[in-house]
PDB file of C-alpha atoms in Angstrom:
ATOM      1  CA  MET A  17      -6.057  -6.007  38.788  1.00  0.00           C
ATOM      2  CA  ALA A  18      -9.043  -4.878  36.512  1.00  0.00           C
ATOM      3  CA  ASP A  19     -10.495  -1.433  37.932  1.00  0.00           C
ATOM      4  CA  ALA A  20     -13.902  -0.574  38.702  1.00  0.00           C
ATOM      5  CA  HIS A  21     -14.007   0.951  35.147  1.00  0.00           C
ATOM      6  CA  GLU A  22     -13.024  -2.015  33.001  1.00  0.00           C
ATOM      7  CA  ILE A  23     -14.984  -4.248  35.256  1.00  0.00           C
ATOM      8  CA  GLU A  24     -18.411  -2.508  34.383  1.00  0.00           C
ATOM      9  CA  GLN A  25     -17.445  -2.081  30.980  1.00  0.00           C
ATOM     10  CA  GLN A  26     -16.628  -6.344  30.368  1.00  0.00           C
ATOM     11  CA  GLU A  27     -20.194  -6.691  32.262  1.00  0.00           C
ATOM     12  CA  ARG A  28     -21.745  -4.672  29.525  1.00  0.00           C
ATOM     13  CA  VAL A  29     -20.076  -6.020  26.408  1.00  0.00           C
ATOM     14  CA  ARG A  30     -18.111  -9.133  26.725  1.00  0.00           C
ATOM     15  CA  GLN A  31     -16.207 -10.545  24.122  1.00  0.00           C
ATOM     16  CA  GLY A  32     -17.921 -13.047  21.773  1.00  0.00           C
ATOM     17  CA  ASP A  33     -21.358 -10.718  21.922  1.00  0.00           C
ATOM     18  CA  VAL A  34     -22.988  -9.311  18.875  1.00  0.00           C
ATOM     19  CA  LEU A  35     -23.748  -6.030  18.483  1.00  0.00           C
ATOM     20  CA  THR A  36     -25.624  -3.504  16.043  1.00  0.00           C
ATOM     21  CA  VAL A  37     -22.962  -0.630  15.147  1.00  0.00           C
ATOM     22  CA  GLU A  38     -22.683   2.506  12.837  1.00  0.00           C
ATOM     23  CA  LEU A  39     -20.085   3.196  11.237  1.00  0.00           C
ATOM     24  CA  THR A  40     -19.107   6.617  10.664  1.00  0.00           C
ATOM     25  CA  ASP A  41     -15.003   6.969  10.028  1.00  0.00           C
ATOM     26  CA  ILE A  42     -11.951   4.787   9.319  1.00  0.00           C
ATOM     27  CA  ALA A  43      -8.567   4.373  11.458  1.00  0.00           C
ATOM     28  CA  PHE A  44      -4.927   4.833  10.562  1.00  0.00           C
ATOM     29  CA  HIS A  45      -4.446   0.619  10.518  1.00  0.00           C
ATOM     30  CA  GLY A  46      -7.485  -0.040   8.855  1.00  0.00           C
ATOM     31  CA  ALA A  47     -10.144  -1.083  10.772  1.00  0.00           C
ATOM     32  CA  SER A  48     -13.188   1.045  11.064  1.00  0.00           C
ATOM     33  CA  ILE A  49     -14.712   3.848  13.580  1.00  0.00           C
ATOM     34  CA  GLY A  50     -17.871   3.300  15.428  1.00  0.00           C
ATOM     35  CA  ARG A  51     -19.751   4.043  19.189  1.00  0.00           C
ATOM     36  CA  HIS A  52     -21.500   1.850  21.236  1.00  0.00           C
ATOM     37  CA  ASP A  53     -22.863   3.628  24.330  1.00  0.00           C
ATOM     38  CA  GLY A  54     -19.757   6.155  24.306  1.00  0.00           C
ATOM     39  CA  GLN A  55     -17.674   3.332  23.825  1.00  0.00           C
ATOM     40  CA  VAL A  56     -15.224   3.879  20.646  1.00  0.00           C
ATOM     41  CA  VAL A  57     -14.993   0.623  18.800  1.00  0.00           C
ATOM     42  CA  PHE A  58     -12.798  -0.468  15.873  1.00  0.00           C
ATOM     43  CA  ALA A  59     -14.475  -2.817  13.505  1.00  0.00           C
ATOM     44  CA  ASP A  60     -12.257  -4.787  11.107  1.00  0.00           C
ATOM     45  CA  TYR A  61     -13.628  -5.159   7.666  1.00  0.00           C
ATOM     46  CA  GLY A  62     -16.300  -2.545   7.838  1.00  0.00           C
ATOM     47  CA  ILE A  63     -16.960   0.088   5.250  1.00  0.00           C
ATOM     48  CA  PRO A  64     -17.530   3.766   6.901  1.00  0.00           C
ATOM     49  CA  GLY A  65     -21.414   4.601   5.833  1.00  0.00           C
ATOM     50  CA  GLU A  66     -22.434   0.961   7.053  1.00  0.00           C
ATOM     51  CA  THR A  67     -24.232  -0.380   9.922  1.00  0.00           C
ATOM     52  CA  ALA A  68     -22.883  -3.437  10.400  1.00  0.00           C
ATOM     53  CA  GLU A  69     -23.490  -6.183  13.093  1.00  0.00           C
ATOM     54  CA  ILE A  70     -19.695  -6.671  14.649  1.00  0.00           C
ATOM     55  CA  LEU A  71     -19.031  -9.599  16.354  1.00  0.00           C
ATOM     56  CA  ILE A  72     -16.686  -8.649  19.723  1.00  0.00           C
ATOM     57  CA  GLU A  73     -13.021  -9.935  19.543  1.00  0.00           C
ATOM     58  CA  LYS A  74     -11.626  -8.139  23.212  1.00  0.00           C
ATOM     59  CA  VAL A  75     -12.614  -5.826  25.703  1.00  0.00           C
ATOM     60  CA  LYS A  76     -10.131  -3.203  26.502  1.00  0.00           C
ATOM     61  CA  ARG A  77     -10.951  -0.144  29.085  1.00  0.00           C
ATOM     62  CA  SER A  78     -10.811   2.396  26.441  1.00  0.00           C
ATOM     63  CA  MET A  79     -12.301   0.540  23.156  1.00  0.00           C
ATOM     64  CA  LEU A  80     -14.070  -2.580  21.986  1.00  0.00           C
ATOM     65  CA  LEU A  81     -12.101  -4.610  19.471  1.00  0.00           C
ATOM     66  CA  ALA A  82     -14.242  -6.468  16.728  1.00  0.00           C
ATOM     67  CA  ARG A  83     -15.222  -7.527  13.290  1.00  0.00           C
ATOM     68  CA  VAL A  84     -17.918  -7.216  11.238  1.00  0.00           C
ATOM     69  CA  ALA A  85     -20.199 -10.301  10.916  1.00  0.00           C
ATOM     70  CA  GLU A  86     -22.518  -9.160   8.963  1.00  0.00           C
ATOM     71  CA  PRO A  87     -23.378  -5.872   6.865  1.00  0.00           C
ATOM     72  CA  VAL A  88     -27.029  -4.733   7.795  1.00  0.00           C
ATOM     73  CA  GLU A  89     -26.819  -1.312   5.539  1.00  0.00           C
ATOM     74  CA  PRO A  90     -23.842  -2.488   3.036  1.00  0.00           C
ATOM     75  CA  SER A  91     -22.200   0.292   1.675  1.00  0.00           C
ATOM     76  CA  ALA A  92     -22.200   0.841  -1.909  1.00  0.00           C
ATOM     77  CA  ASP A  93     -18.510   0.058  -2.175  1.00  0.00           C
ATOM     78  CA  ARG A  94     -18.381  -3.205  -0.507  1.00  0.00           C
ATOM     79  CA  VAL A  95     -17.356  -5.927  -2.985  1.00  0.00           C
ATOM     80  CA  ASP A  96     -16.881  -9.377  -2.616  1.00  0.00           C
ATOM     81  CA  PRO A  97     -13.195 -10.363  -1.413  1.00  0.00           C
ATOM     82  CA  PRO A  98     -11.462 -12.261  -4.606  1.00  0.00           C
ATOM     83  CA  CYS A  99      -9.349 -14.167  -1.901  1.00  0.00           C
ATOM     84  CA  PRO A 100     -10.167 -17.657  -0.320  1.00  0.00           C
ATOM     85  CA  TYR A 101      -7.796 -16.551   2.829  1.00  0.00           C
ATOM     86  CA  PHE A 102      -9.191 -12.937   3.703  1.00  0.00           C
ATOM     87  CA  GLY A 103     -10.744 -12.307   6.726  1.00  0.00           C
ATOM     88  CA  ILE A 104      -8.189 -15.075   8.213  1.00  0.00           C
ATOM     89  CA  CYS A 105      -5.474 -14.106   7.026  1.00  0.00           C
ATOM     90  CA  GLY A 106      -4.138 -10.803   8.398  1.00  0.00           C
ATOM     91  CA  GLY A 107      -2.097  -9.834   5.193  1.00  0.00           C
ATOM     92  CA  CYS A 108      -5.238  -7.778   3.872  1.00  0.00           C
ATOM     93  CA  GLN A 109      -7.458  -5.083   5.346  1.00  0.00           C
ATOM     94  CA  TRP A 110      -9.785  -3.530   2.541  1.00  0.00           C
ATOM     95  CA  GLN A 111     -10.145  -6.234   0.101  1.00  0.00           C
ATOM     96  CA  HIS A 112     -14.051  -5.860   0.818  1.00  0.00           C
ATOM     97  CA  ILE A 113     -13.900  -2.546  -0.676  1.00  0.00           C
ATOM     98  CA  ALA A 114     -13.625  -0.810  -4.175  1.00  0.00           C
ATOM     99  CA  TYR A 115     -10.615  -0.050  -4.782  1.00  0.00           C
ATOM    100  CA  ALA A 116     -11.339   3.681  -6.001  1.00  0.00           C
ATOM    101  CA  ARG A 117     -12.908   3.863  -2.674  1.00  0.00           C
ATOM    102  CA  GLN A 118      -9.786   2.682  -1.215  1.00  0.00           C
ATOM    103  CA  LEU A 119      -7.618   5.667  -2.321  1.00  0.00           C
ATOM    104  CA  GLU A 120     -10.239   8.037  -1.363  1.00  0.00           C
ATOM    105  CA  LEU A 121      -9.767   6.130   2.620  1.00  0.00           C
ATOM    106  CA  LYS A 122      -6.001   6.514   2.533  1.00  0.00           C
ATOM    107  CA  ALA A 123      -6.571   9.921   1.316  1.00  0.00           C
ATOM    108  CA  HIS A 124      -8.584  10.457   4.404  1.00  0.00           C
ATOM    109  CA  VAL A 125      -6.181   8.645   6.581  1.00  0.00           C
ATOM    110  CA  VAL A 126      -3.201  10.869   5.866  1.00  0.00           C
ATOM    111  CA  ALA A 127      -5.676  13.964   6.105  1.00  0.00           C
ATOM    112  CA  GLU A 128      -6.305  12.701   9.641  1.00  0.00           C
ATOM    113  CA  GLN A 129      -2.858  11.986  10.904  1.00  0.00           C
ATOM    114  CA  LEU A 130      -1.482  15.549   9.829  1.00  0.00           C
ATOM    115  CA  ARG A 131      -4.649  16.743  11.648  1.00  0.00           C
ATOM    116  CA  ARG A 132      -4.798  14.456  14.695  1.00  0.00           C
ATOM    117  CA  ILE A 133      -1.510  14.520  14.852  1.00  0.00           C
ATOM    118  CA  GLY A 134       1.278  17.646  13.481  1.00  0.00           C
ATOM    119  CA  ASN A 135      -1.806  19.905  13.956  1.00  0.00           C
ATOM    120  CA  PHE A 136      -2.566  20.955  10.330  1.00  0.00           C
ATOM    121  CA  ASP A 137      -6.461  21.869  10.373  1.00  0.00           C
ATOM    122  CA  ASP A 138      -6.612  21.868   6.698  1.00  0.00           C
ATOM    123  CA  ALA A 139      -3.740  19.792   5.297  1.00  0.00           C
ATOM    124  CA  PRO A 140      -3.945  19.861   1.451  1.00  0.00           C
ATOM    125  CA  VAL A 141      -3.750  16.327   0.682  1.00  0.00           C
ATOM    126  CA  SER A 142      -3.799  15.358  -3.027  1.00  0.00           C
ATOM    127  CA  PRO A 143      -5.342  12.486  -4.504  1.00  0.00           C
ATOM    128  CA  MET A 144      -3.897   8.958  -4.032  1.00  0.00           C
ATOM    129  CA  ILE A 145      -2.278   8.239  -7.031  1.00  0.00           C
ATOM    130  CA  GLY A 146      -3.427   4.564  -7.573  1.00  0.00           C
ATOM    131  CA  CYS A 147      -1.689   1.278  -8.718  1.00  0.00           C
ATOM    132  CA  ASP A 148      -2.429  -0.165 -12.103  1.00  0.00           C
ATOM    133  CA  ARG A 149      -1.905  -3.908 -10.554  1.00  0.00           C
ATOM    134  CA  PRO A 150      -3.463  -3.811  -7.710  1.00  0.00           C
ATOM    135  CA  TYR A 151      -3.279  -7.810  -7.266  1.00  0.00           C
ATOM    136  CA  GLY A 152       0.151  -9.305  -8.085  1.00  0.00           C
ATOM    137  CA  TYR A 153       2.336  -6.818  -7.161  1.00  0.00           C
ATOM    138  CA  ARG A 154       4.418  -7.567  -3.878  1.00  0.00           C
ATOM    139  CA  ASN A 155       7.962  -8.842  -4.557  1.00  0.00           C
ATOM    140  CA  ASN A 156       8.425  -9.775  -0.672  1.00  0.00           C
ATOM    141  CA  ALA A 157       6.892 -12.805   1.015  1.00  0.00           C
ATOM    142  CA  ARG A 158       7.851 -14.172   4.869  1.00  0.00           C
ATOM    143  CA  PHE A 159       6.219 -17.900   4.770  1.00  0.00           C
ATOM    144  CA  THR A 160       5.983 -19.400   7.751  1.00  0.00           C
ATOM    145  CA  THR A 161       6.952 -23.163   7.906  1.00  0.00           C
ATOM    146  CA  SER A 162       4.675 -26.504   9.781  1.00  0.00           C
ATOM    147  CA  PRO A 163       6.943 -29.336  10.933  1.00  0.00           C
ATOM    148  CA  ASP A 164       6.396 -31.128   7.666  1.00  0.00           C
ATOM    149  CA  GLY A 165       7.253 -28.400   5.082  1.00  0.00           C
ATOM    150  CA  GLU A 166       3.930 -26.835   3.979  1.00  0.00           C
ATOM    151  CA  LEU A 167       4.403 -22.489   3.826  1.00  0.00           C
ATOM    152  CA  GLY A 168       1.890 -20.571   5.151  1.00  0.00           C
ATOM    153  CA  TYR A 169       0.747 -17.970   7.528  1.00  0.00           C
ATOM    154  CA  ILE A 170       0.035 -17.267  10.896  1.00  0.00           C
ATOM    155  CA  SER A 171      -4.146 -16.797  11.043  1.00  0.00           C
ATOM    156  CA  ARG A 172      -5.149 -13.162  12.645  1.00  0.00           C
ATOM    157  CA  PRO A 173      -5.423 -12.407  16.366  1.00  0.00           C
ATOM    158  CA  GLY A 174      -9.223 -13.131  16.595  1.00  0.00           C
ATOM    159  CA  SER A 175      -8.741 -15.910  14.274  1.00  0.00           C
ATOM    160  CA  GLY A 176      -6.450 -17.955  17.086  1.00  0.00           C
ATOM    161  CA  ARG A 177      -3.367 -17.160  15.188  1.00  0.00           C
ATOM    162  CA  GLN A 178      -2.928 -20.715  13.970  1.00  0.00           C
ATOM    163  CA  PHE A 179      -0.925 -21.767  11.100  1.00  0.00           C
ATOM    164  CA  MET A 180      -2.881 -22.315   8.014  1.00  0.00           C
ATOM    165  CA  ARG A 181      -1.276 -23.264   4.382  1.00  0.00           C
ATOM    166  CA  ILE A 182      -0.580 -21.032   1.823  1.00  0.00           C
ATOM    167  CA  ASP A 183      -1.220 -22.181  -1.598  1.00  0.00           C
ATOM    168  CA  ARG A 184      -1.057 -18.866  -3.907  1.00  0.00           C
ATOM    169  CA  CYS A 185      -1.598 -15.150  -2.733  1.00  0.00           C
ATOM    170  CA  LEU A 186      -3.245 -12.831  -4.539  1.00  0.00           C
ATOM    171  CA  ILE A 187      -1.099  -9.968  -3.909  1.00  0.00           C
ATOM    172  CA  MET A 188       2.302 -11.367  -4.678  1.00  0.00           C
ATOM    173  CA  ASP A 189       4.044 -11.892  -7.405  1.00  0.00           C
ATOM    174  CA  ASP A 190       3.737 -14.545 -10.298  1.00  0.00           C
ATOM    175  CA  THR A 191       7.407 -15.378  -9.815  1.00  0.00           C
ATOM    176  CA  ILE A 192       7.084 -16.104  -5.558  1.00  0.00           C
ATOM    177  CA  ASN A 193       3.987 -17.603  -5.943  1.00  0.00           C
ATOM    178  CA  ALA A 194       5.556 -20.003  -8.521  1.00  0.00           C
ATOM    179  CA  ALA A 195       8.618 -20.585  -6.031  1.00  0.00           C
ATOM    180  CA  LEU A 196       5.546 -21.201  -3.338  1.00  0.00           C
ATOM    181  CA  ALA A 197       4.702 -24.088  -5.272  1.00  0.00           C
ATOM    182  CA  GLU A 198       7.683 -25.397  -6.032  1.00  0.00           C
ATOM    183  CA  MET A 199       8.246 -25.034  -1.761  1.00  0.00           C
ATOM    184  CA  GLN A 200       5.117 -26.021  -0.904  1.00  0.00           C
ATOM    185  CA  GLY A 201       5.204 -29.583   1.406  1.00  0.00           C
ATOM    186  CA  ARG A 202       9.470 -29.724   1.014  1.00  0.00           C
ATOM    187  CA  ALA A 203      10.402 -26.907   2.909  1.00  0.00           C
ATOM    188  CA  ARG A 204      11.209 -28.916   6.211  1.00  0.00           C
ATOM    189  CA  VAL A 205      12.376 -26.374   8.073  1.00  0.00           C
ATOM    190  CA  LYS A 206      12.643 -24.526  11.242  1.00  0.00           C
ATOM    191  CA  HIS A 207      10.479 -21.016  11.277  1.00  0.00           C
ATOM    192  CA  GLN A 208      10.392 -19.262   8.145  1.00  0.00           C
ATOM    193  CA  VAL A 209      11.308 -18.612   4.698  1.00  0.00           C
ATOM    194  CA  VAL A 210      11.700 -15.116   2.527  1.00  0.00           C
ATOM    195  CA  VAL A 211      11.234 -14.908  -0.798  1.00  0.00           C
ATOM    196  CA  ARG A 212      11.931 -12.267  -2.584  1.00  0.00           C
ATOM    197  CA  HIS A 213      12.155 -10.853  -6.394  1.00  0.00           C
ATOM    198  CA  GLY A 214      13.570  -8.347  -8.443  1.00  0.00           C
ATOM    199  CA  GLU A 215      10.524  -6.809 -11.247  1.00  0.00           C
ATOM    200  CA  HIS A 216      13.031  -5.573 -13.071  1.00  0.00           C
ATOM    201  CA  THR A 217      16.108  -7.864 -13.329  1.00  0.00           C
ATOM    202  CA  GLY A 218      14.488 -11.244 -13.045  1.00  0.00           C
ATOM    203  CA  ASP A 219      16.744 -12.031  -9.272  1.00  0.00           C
ATOM    204  CA  LEU A 220      15.031 -14.716  -6.911  1.00  0.00           C
ATOM    205  CA  LEU A 221      16.447 -14.814  -3.404  1.00  0.00           C
ATOM    206  CA  ILE A 222      14.962 -17.562  -1.414  1.00  0.00           C
ATOM    207  CA  GLN A 223      16.454 -17.794   2.670  1.00  0.00           C
ATOM    208  CA  GLN A 224      16.544 -20.546   3.832  1.00  0.00           C
ATOM    209  CA  ASP A 225      18.864 -22.437   2.478  1.00  0.00           C
ATOM    210  CA  LEU A 226      16.933 -25.477   0.837  1.00  0.00           C
ATOM    211  CA  SER A 227      19.036 -26.510  -2.191  1.00  0.00           C
ATOM    212  CA  GLU A 228      19.076 -30.195  -0.574  1.00  0.00           C
ATOM    213  CA  LEU A 229      14.957 -30.298  -0.066  1.00  0.00           C
ATOM    214  CA  VAL A 230      14.612 -28.457  -3.255  1.00  0.00           C
ATOM    215  CA  PRO A 231      16.859 -28.521  -5.780  1.00  0.00           C
ATOM    216  CA  SER A 232      14.560 -26.935  -8.999  1.00  0.00           C
ATOM    217  CA  LEU A 233      15.035 -23.388  -6.682  1.00  0.00           C
ATOM    218  CA  PRO A 234      18.095 -21.404  -6.471  1.00  0.00           C
ATOM    219  CA  SER A 235      18.412 -20.812  -2.591  1.00  0.00           C
ATOM    220  CA  GLY A 236      20.588 -19.759   0.056  1.00  0.00           C
ATOM    221  CA  ARG A 237      22.014 -16.587  -1.771  1.00  0.00           C
ATOM    222  CA  GLU A 238      22.631 -13.511   0.873  1.00  0.00           C
ATOM    223  CA  HIS A 239      21.224 -10.538  -1.299  1.00  0.00           C
ATOM    224  CA  TYR A 240      19.803 -10.149  -4.734  1.00  0.00           C
ATOM    225  CA  GLU A 241      19.395  -7.133  -7.460  1.00  0.00           C
ATOM    226  CA  GLU A 242      16.593  -4.856  -8.066  1.00  0.00           C
ATOM    227  CA  GLU A 243      16.171  -1.884 -11.121  1.00  0.00           C
ATOM    228  CA  LEU A 244      14.036   1.636  -9.607  1.00  0.00           C
ATOM    229  CA  LEU A 245      14.353   4.219 -12.707  1.00  0.00           C
ATOM    230  CA  GLY A 246      17.358   2.529 -13.775  1.00  0.00           C
ATOM    231  CA  THR A 247      19.374   2.973 -10.766  1.00  0.00           C
ATOM    232  CA  ARG A 248      20.691  -0.714  -9.886  1.00  0.00           C
ATOM    233  CA  PHE A 249      20.087  -2.005  -6.152  1.00  0.00           C
ATOM    234  CA  ARG A 250      21.705  -4.457  -4.275  1.00  0.00           C
ATOM    235  CA  VAL A 251      19.320  -5.943  -1.603  1.00  0.00           C
ATOM    236  CA  SER A 252      20.052  -8.140   1.205  1.00  0.00           C
ATOM    237  CA  ALA A 253      17.928 -10.604   2.631  1.00  0.00           C
ATOM    238  CA  SER A 254      17.242  -9.094   6.062  1.00  0.00           C
ATOM    239  CA  SER A 255      16.862  -5.472   4.196  1.00  0.00           C
ATOM    240  CA  PHE A 256      14.187  -3.194   4.089  1.00  0.00           C
ATOM    241  CA  PHE A 257      13.107  -2.065   0.033  1.00  0.00           C
ATOM    242  CA  GLN A 258      10.027  -1.049  -1.331  1.00  0.00           C
ATOM    243  CA  THR A 259       7.483  -3.991  -1.702  1.00  0.00           C
ATOM    244  CA  ASN A 260       5.567  -2.379  -4.808  1.00  0.00           C
ATOM    245  CA  THR A 261       8.014  -1.916  -7.399  1.00  0.00           C
ATOM    246  CA  ILE A 262       5.854   0.141  -9.774  1.00  0.00           C
ATOM    247  CA  GLN A 263       4.010   2.351  -6.962  1.00  0.00           C
ATOM    248  CA  ALA A 264       8.258   3.039  -5.589  1.00  0.00           C
ATOM    249  CA  GLU A 265       8.644   4.014  -9.009  1.00  0.00           C
ATOM    250  CA  ALA A 266       5.559   6.270  -9.795  1.00  0.00           C
ATOM    251  CA  LEU A 267       6.832   8.013  -6.114  1.00  0.00           C
ATOM    252  CA  ALA A 268      10.306   8.770  -6.929  1.00  0.00           C
ATOM    253  CA  ARG A 269       9.004  10.124 -10.528  1.00  0.00           C
ATOM    254  CA  LEU A 270       6.671  12.396  -8.774  1.00  0.00           C
ATOM    255  CA  ALA A 271       9.271  13.665  -5.999  1.00  0.00           C
ATOM    256  CA  ILE A 272      12.003  14.571  -8.628  1.00  0.00           C
ATOM    257  CA  GLU A 273       9.136  16.133 -10.780  1.00  0.00           C
ATOM    258  CA  ARG A 274       8.005  18.218  -7.898  1.00  0.00           C
ATOM    259  CA  MET A 275      11.356  18.945  -6.788  1.00  0.00           C
ATOM    260  CA  ALA A 276      12.396  20.966  -9.827  1.00  0.00           C
ATOM    261  CA  LEU A 277      15.710  20.372  -8.847  1.00  0.00           C
ATOM    262  CA  THR A 278      18.659  22.424 -11.674  1.00  0.00           C
ATOM    263  CA  GLY A 279      21.342  20.400 -10.292  1.00  0.00           C
ATOM    264  CA  ASN A 280      22.418  22.891  -7.116  1.00  0.00           C
ATOM    265  CA  GLU A 281      20.780  21.496  -4.075  1.00  0.00           C
ATOM    266  CA  VAL A 282      21.446  19.602  -1.177  1.00  0.00           C
ATOM    267  CA  VAL A 283      18.534  17.547  -0.843  1.00  0.00           C
ATOM    268  CA  VAL A 284      18.010  16.231   2.686  1.00  0.00           C
ATOM    269  CA  ASP A 285      16.642  12.257   2.888  1.00  0.00           C
ATOM    270  CA  ALA A 286      15.444  12.434   6.837  1.00  0.00           C
ATOM    271  CA  TYR A 287      14.280   9.085   6.673  1.00  0.00           C
ATOM    272  CA  ALA A 288      16.845   7.217   4.080  1.00  0.00           C
ATOM    273  CA  GLY A 289      16.432   3.585   5.165  1.00  0.00           C
ATOM    274  CA  VAL A 290      18.343   1.578   2.502  1.00  0.00           C
ATOM    275  CA  GLY A 291      18.859   4.927   0.644  1.00  0.00           C
ATOM    276  CA  THR A 292      16.154   4.492  -2.351  1.00  0.00           C
ATOM    277  CA  PHE A 293      15.052   7.849  -3.120  1.00  0.00           C
ATOM    278  CA  ALA A 294      18.278   9.122  -2.150  1.00  0.00           C
ATOM    279  CA  ALA A 295      19.977   7.304  -4.876  1.00  0.00           C
ATOM    280  CA  LEU A 296      17.637   8.009  -7.511  1.00  0.00           C
ATOM    281  CA  VAL A 297      17.876  11.757  -6.422  1.00  0.00           C
ATOM    282  CA  ALA A 298      21.133  12.244  -6.208  1.00  0.00           C
ATOM    283  CA  PRO A 299      21.317  12.649 -10.287  1.00  0.00           C
ATOM    284  CA  HIS A 300      19.647  15.319  -9.628  1.00  0.00           C
ATOM    285  CA  CYS A 301      21.052  17.846  -7.249  1.00  0.00           C
ATOM    286  CA  ARG A 302      24.922  18.553  -6.029  1.00  0.00           C
ATOM    287  CA  GLN A 303      24.644  16.444  -2.734  1.00  0.00           C
ATOM    288  CA  VAL A 304      21.544  14.344  -0.906  1.00  0.00           C
TER     289      VAL A 304
END
């Protein structure tokens, strides 16, 4: 049962209410932060510094979850999202923010997490290195299927968690979007279809096996191959691998440069995953 505080809160603010709130900060999950009568508000699709009308989507004991319905005093960094699905699909959070400001906010989030969790009062966080291709970069897609063979995503919680057909995803690379177009309306299989593409190898992996439904595409493979900084990786359909190949290479180059390895060191990759960065560092040290 709800306690007295929660009942009182629900009497003051209800799901569906529209409030005017000043947004002052950004959370690590991408929502802007404000306050209403002392209550913390997390509002999707806002920008710190804005005053906005927000639609309450969920009332919780310790917070209000909302989305920006209309900026009252919009930020100069607010832009028109290029994707027609933005705000319904939950895949992207910041298409409404100019890319240069996105990078500033990401650096702020890192510094704030170091302060809150790591107790670093003044963490020296360098500026973010942006991607030359902020759209069309993603090498891994997981599409939900409908009974009639359509492919798409499930809409964000505030939009009812419904299946929504996607004909082109702007963050996916061109090869994945071409495969999506070829499969659209023909993928009559249960659950999901995974599409992964090797940026540097051209390899394409599609799971599930659609060979009878879409014979024009190579599907059913267990793995594909990709290269980072000249090192070749064999990646299975379910394995984690960096979704932005170009930025993964940029990060690896920077790490190797900053470590200034002489070839005699032992390097510990504490969060190795599939060993991507360990494999890239290995030629430059004695042992990983």
